[in-house]
XYZ file of C-alpha atoms in Angstrom:
350
model
C 63.290 67.254 13.232
C 61.107 67.178 16.337
C 62.924 67.347 19.676
C 62.633 64.920 22.559
C 60.887 67.601 24.587
C 58.290 68.142 21.863
C 57.647 64.414 21.654
C 57.394 64.003 25.425
C 54.933 66.901 25.648
C 52.962 65.402 22.771
C 52.848 62.003 24.485
C 51.561 63.570 27.661
C 48.846 65.257 25.581
C 48.081 61.968 23.803
C 47.558 60.236 27.164
C 45.202 63.058 28.152
C 43.296 62.719 24.864
C 42.987 58.951 25.285
C 40.897 59.441 28.430
C 38.130 60.954 26.308
C 37.425 57.502 24.925
C 35.299 54.849 26.683
C 37.075 53.017 29.484
C 34.888 49.951 29.815
C 34.891 48.527 26.293
C 36.881 45.739 24.698
C 39.322 48.186 23.133
C 41.970 50.266 24.915
C 41.917 54.005 25.345
C 44.431 55.391 22.828
C 45.403 58.942 21.924
C 47.527 60.312 19.084
C 49.181 63.670 18.365
C 50.806 64.540 15.026
C 53.724 66.971 14.979
C 55.301 68.816 12.077
C 59.065 69.085 11.556
C 59.231 72.021 13.975
C 57.483 70.114 16.748
C 54.187 71.957 16.351
C 50.941 70.076 16.895
C 49.093 69.833 13.582
C 46.433 67.249 14.481
C 45.050 65.208 17.364
C 42.835 62.158 17.650
C 41.621 59.501 20.038
C 39.732 56.231 19.822
C 36.027 56.791 20.491
C 35.027 53.149 20.889
C 34.643 49.855 19.110
C 34.036 50.154 15.382
C 35.213 53.775 15.184
C 38.464 55.073 13.727
C 41.532 54.283 15.807
C 43.428 57.210 17.301
C 46.050 57.362 14.527
C 43.442 57.348 11.767
C 41.353 59.906 13.643
C 44.382 62.197 13.937
C 45.243 61.792 10.256
C 41.651 62.625 9.421
C 41.886 65.793 11.513
C 44.740 67.228 9.412
C 43.861 70.465 7.657
C 45.592 69.074 4.580
C 46.459 65.395 4.132
C 49.766 66.430 2.553
C 50.886 67.685 5.986
C 51.390 64.054 7.036
C 54.397 63.733 4.721
C 57.452 63.456 6.972
C 55.447 64.277 10.110
C 55.837 62.571 13.501
C 52.949 60.593 14.969
C 53.045 60.299 18.759
C 50.695 57.578 20.013
C 50.114 56.005 23.406
C 49.959 52.382 22.147
C 51.890 50.674 19.350
C 49.928 51.089 16.094
C 47.944 47.940 15.392
C 48.956 45.654 12.553
C 45.747 43.766 11.833
C 42.365 44.222 10.217
C 39.430 44.044 12.617
C 36.455 46.389 12.616
C 38.910 48.859 11.057
C 42.103 48.509 9.033
C 45.676 48.367 10.397
C 46.952 51.692 11.714
C 50.505 50.807 10.709
C 49.441 50.746 7.056
C 47.443 53.968 7.434
C 50.529 55.772 8.763
C 52.732 54.361 6.003
C 50.240 55.302 3.295
C 49.989 58.831 4.714
C 53.771 59.281 4.450
C 54.468 59.760 8.148
C 58.249 59.813 8.691
C 58.505 58.997 12.389
C 56.303 57.180 14.909
C 56.794 57.407 18.662
C 54.723 55.126 20.891
C 54.676 54.524 24.625
C 53.640 50.894 25.113
C 53.966 47.826 22.891
C 50.680 46.196 21.872
C 50.492 42.792 23.648
C 47.728 41.462 21.382
C 48.563 38.234 19.546
C 46.906 39.434 16.337
C 47.249 43.208 16.644
C 50.938 43.516 17.624
C 53.814 44.016 15.216
C 52.921 47.481 14.025
C 56.270 48.905 15.066
C 58.183 46.332 13.034
C 55.909 46.841 10.023
C 56.614 50.573 10.168
C 60.373 49.986 10.362
C 60.234 47.672 7.361
C 58.602 50.505 5.432
C 61.436 52.875 6.329
C 59.631 54.776 9.086
C 61.746 55.871 12.054
C 60.215 54.256 15.170
C 60.829 54.804 18.881
C 59.160 52.900 21.737
C 58.876 53.685 25.442
C 58.361 57.454 25.669
C 56.417 57.981 28.932
C 55.912 54.232 28.956
C 55.159 53.971 32.685
C 52.511 56.699 32.533
C 50.874 55.237 29.454
C 50.929 51.722 30.930
C 49.230 52.907 34.101
C 46.603 54.703 32.014
C 45.389 51.424 30.454
C 46.669 48.931 33.031
C 43.425 46.903 33.309
C 43.249 46.453 29.526
C 46.935 45.557 29.209
C 46.732 43.092 32.103
C 43.664 41.450 30.616
C 45.189 41.061 27.148
C 48.469 39.711 28.533
C 46.797 37.259 30.892
C 43.672 36.305 28.947
C 41.174 37.093 31.730
C 39.840 40.392 33.093
C 41.686 42.623 35.528
C 39.930 42.391 38.922
C 39.298 45.273 41.319
C 37.881 44.317 44.730
C 36.215 47.174 46.592
C 34.687 47.640 49.992
C 33.730 50.461 52.336
C 34.292 50.152 56.056
C 34.531 51.883 59.394
C 37.857 52.418 61.124
C 37.408 49.095 62.869
C 36.819 47.240 59.605
C 33.038 46.901 59.800
C 30.849 46.975 56.675
C 27.582 47.406 58.578
C 26.156 47.882 62.043
C 25.159 44.885 64.158
C 21.600 44.971 62.747
C 22.945 44.880 59.161
C 22.239 48.518 58.286
C 25.015 50.106 56.243
C 23.676 53.247 54.528
C 25.727 55.254 54.724
C 29.105 54.489 56.246
C 31.024 56.644 53.776
C 30.189 60.111 52.498
C 29.041 61.482 49.135
C 32.557 62.042 47.795
C 33.426 58.375 48.268
C 30.165 57.244 46.707
C 30.738 59.495 43.689
C 34.202 58.017 43.254
C 32.765 54.493 43.366
C 30.233 55.296 40.646
C 32.946 56.790 38.443
C 34.984 53.628 38.821
C 31.961 51.438 38.134
C 31.538 53.220 34.810
C 35.142 52.439 33.897
C 34.683 48.676 34.401
C 33.215 46.186 31.978
C 31.343 44.236 34.662
C 30.271 44.749 38.262
C 30.026 41.639 40.445
C 27.812 41.170 43.494
C 26.856 38.126 45.533
C 23.313 36.847 45.805
C 23.300 37.702 49.520
C 23.856 41.392 48.793
C 21.295 41.422 45.979
C 18.671 39.729 48.168
C 19.369 41.959 51.173
C 19.772 45.369 49.496
C 18.096 45.022 46.070
C 20.813 47.188 44.437
C 20.584 48.413 40.851
C 24.377 47.954 40.338
C 24.398 50.873 37.898
C 26.855 53.765 37.601
C 25.120 57.043 38.478
C 25.919 60.722 38.928
C 25.332 62.723 42.106
C 21.706 63.345 41.090
C 21.019 59.653 40.621
C 21.033 59.737 36.833
C 22.604 56.807 35.038
C 25.956 57.538 33.409
C 26.452 56.897 29.701
C 28.895 54.037 30.327
C 27.556 51.086 32.302
C 29.140 47.807 33.429
C 27.340 44.518 32.904
C 25.801 43.380 36.196
C 26.876 39.910 37.363
C 25.191 38.081 40.257
C 27.298 35.301 41.756
C 25.830 32.586 43.962
C 23.559 29.578 44.053
C 20.519 31.208 45.632
C 17.782 32.326 43.251
C 17.080 36.036 42.867
C 13.511 37.298 42.272
C 12.907 38.406 38.693
C 11.505 41.720 39.885
C 14.836 42.651 41.529
C 16.132 46.011 40.349
C 19.309 44.499 38.929
C 17.325 42.822 36.143
C 16.396 46.285 34.817
C 20.092 47.102 34.423
C 20.678 49.055 31.156
C 23.702 46.913 30.240
C 21.989 43.669 31.193
C 22.412 41.258 34.103
C 24.005 37.819 34.200
C 23.323 35.188 36.856
C 26.307 32.952 37.593
C 25.087 30.122 39.864
C 28.529 28.795 40.749
C 31.456 29.456 43.077
C 34.000 28.870 40.310
C 35.432 32.381 40.099
C 38.138 31.449 37.593
C 35.374 30.112 35.368
C 33.488 33.365 35.837
C 36.479 35.397 34.667
C 36.922 33.129 31.645
C 33.258 33.557 30.757
C 33.520 37.345 31.039
C 36.689 37.383 28.930
C 34.739 35.590 26.204
C 32.300 38.511 26.359
C 35.212 40.946 25.834
C 35.109 42.205 29.424
C 38.553 43.537 30.354
C 37.924 44.898 33.857
C 35.773 43.427 36.632
C 34.672 45.534 39.607
C 33.811 43.382 42.649
C 31.835 45.162 45.341
C 28.849 43.038 46.255
C 29.365 42.096 49.885
C 31.948 40.524 52.236
C 31.400 36.963 51.033
C 32.124 37.527 47.350
C 34.937 40.024 48.036
C 36.580 37.539 50.409
C 36.195 34.728 47.872
C 38.121 36.693 45.243
C 40.862 37.506 47.756
C 41.082 33.913 48.980
C 41.415 32.700 45.393
C 44.252 35.157 44.732
C 42.290 36.787 41.907
C 42.403 40.412 43.059
C 44.701 42.673 41.036
C 43.736 45.735 43.045
C 41.933 46.448 46.315
C 40.032 49.667 46.997
C 39.112 50.427 50.590
C 36.946 53.454 51.357
C 37.650 54.086 55.029
C 35.222 56.241 57.005
C 36.140 57.986 60.295
C 33.620 56.078 62.367
C 33.525 53.041 64.649
C 30.710 50.482 64.502
C 31.818 47.373 66.360
C 29.732 44.257 65.993
C 30.109 41.124 63.891
C 29.682 42.410 60.319
C 33.254 42.711 59.068
C 34.119 44.004 55.603
C 36.136 40.854 54.844
C 35.604 37.362 56.201
C 37.757 34.236 55.873
C 40.373 34.516 53.109
C 42.192 31.294 53.917
C 44.942 32.767 56.110
C 45.541 30.335 58.976
C 48.784 31.789 60.343
C 50.673 35.068 60.034
C 53.192 33.595 57.597
C 50.350 33.096 55.106
C 49.199 36.703 55.122
C 48.435 38.188 51.714
C 50.895 41.080 51.654
C 50.141 44.093 49.488
C 51.615 47.498 48.863
C 49.830 50.822 48.927
C 49.688 52.307 45.469
C 47.540 55.347 46.141
C 46.027 57.174 49.117
C 43.470 59.916 48.631
C 41.274 62.047 50.881
C 37.644 62.019 49.705
C 35.645 64.432 51.853
C 35.915 63.026 55.369
C 36.897 59.567 54.092
C 40.171 58.072 52.937
C 40.560 55.917 49.828
C 43.295 53.295 50.095
C 44.379 51.571 46.888
C 46.558 48.492 47.356
C 47.996 45.941 44.969
C 49.365 42.459 45.680
C 53.116 42.211 45.979
C 54.886 40.842 42.919
C 58.309 39.249 42.653
C 59.645 42.699 41.750
C 58.392 44.041 45.111
C 60.100 41.400 47.233
C 63.338 42.346 49.023
C 66.585 41.119 47.535
C 69.820 40.190 49.281
C 71.138 43.649 48.417
C 68.223 45.143 50.398
C 69.047 43.151 53.564
């Protein structure tokens, strides 16, 4: 029988494998490792995108001999699905293959796809949930949040000087941050399903809103471009040549925007198009994550990275907690998340 150490090592490998799949699609990144009775890896697989074999089926298909699945242990990052969509249920595929044990990290929150663990148990398969659960949850947090809540996970990003300015007094802003920060932004764009900018930014800067490499080439994964605001944008603007398409949203109803994007199977929204739209998402309490690329420079002047977010007095401040801090060249990336009820102090903490 496989040991806990073997299964933990296999789960860590499965999480690593999952990252080979696309990050910005409707489906989650999932990885699977199959172990024999001695804890040896006999097959691996990951989900390569919508309509392709799920990770469990891909791993079963990678076995040198299908008979090796008999009594084997499948270690998978997400609970095997229990429904028929573009592909069949993974729970049934594992049962049919004769797998004896399934270890998964995170329960599937989908209304139609969940229940795979129980289906496996009913078939006599030994099932364990929660191995490296925190790591696996973090790996697909935007997707999980979106499925649980019904609207996309929202990342709000801005770049600023030490004194919180997004541009000089004349409006020029290229470049406040360095190449390492810009490369990180483009990588994160590619991992989102949609990138949101305000009409003011589109009219002023004529951005392409694409994800590109350091040489300016478009990456293989691209977010849909979304332009928010009531002002019209010229049809010859670069954003309308976006490879994933561009959507104009002539409204300030941001909750409605997220609902519309959810209907398009967008799970993660990346907001970076100017102080007005970034501030609107913060004021509406719709930001799940804030990224601040802080450059070691001082600009002064009136162009702040964030404008009014509805805080009238200090007791109304929108408290967050730092989740990650990283040095990117000469810049610093600060990642913050809103406080939840779990983050608030209790009487025992007083």
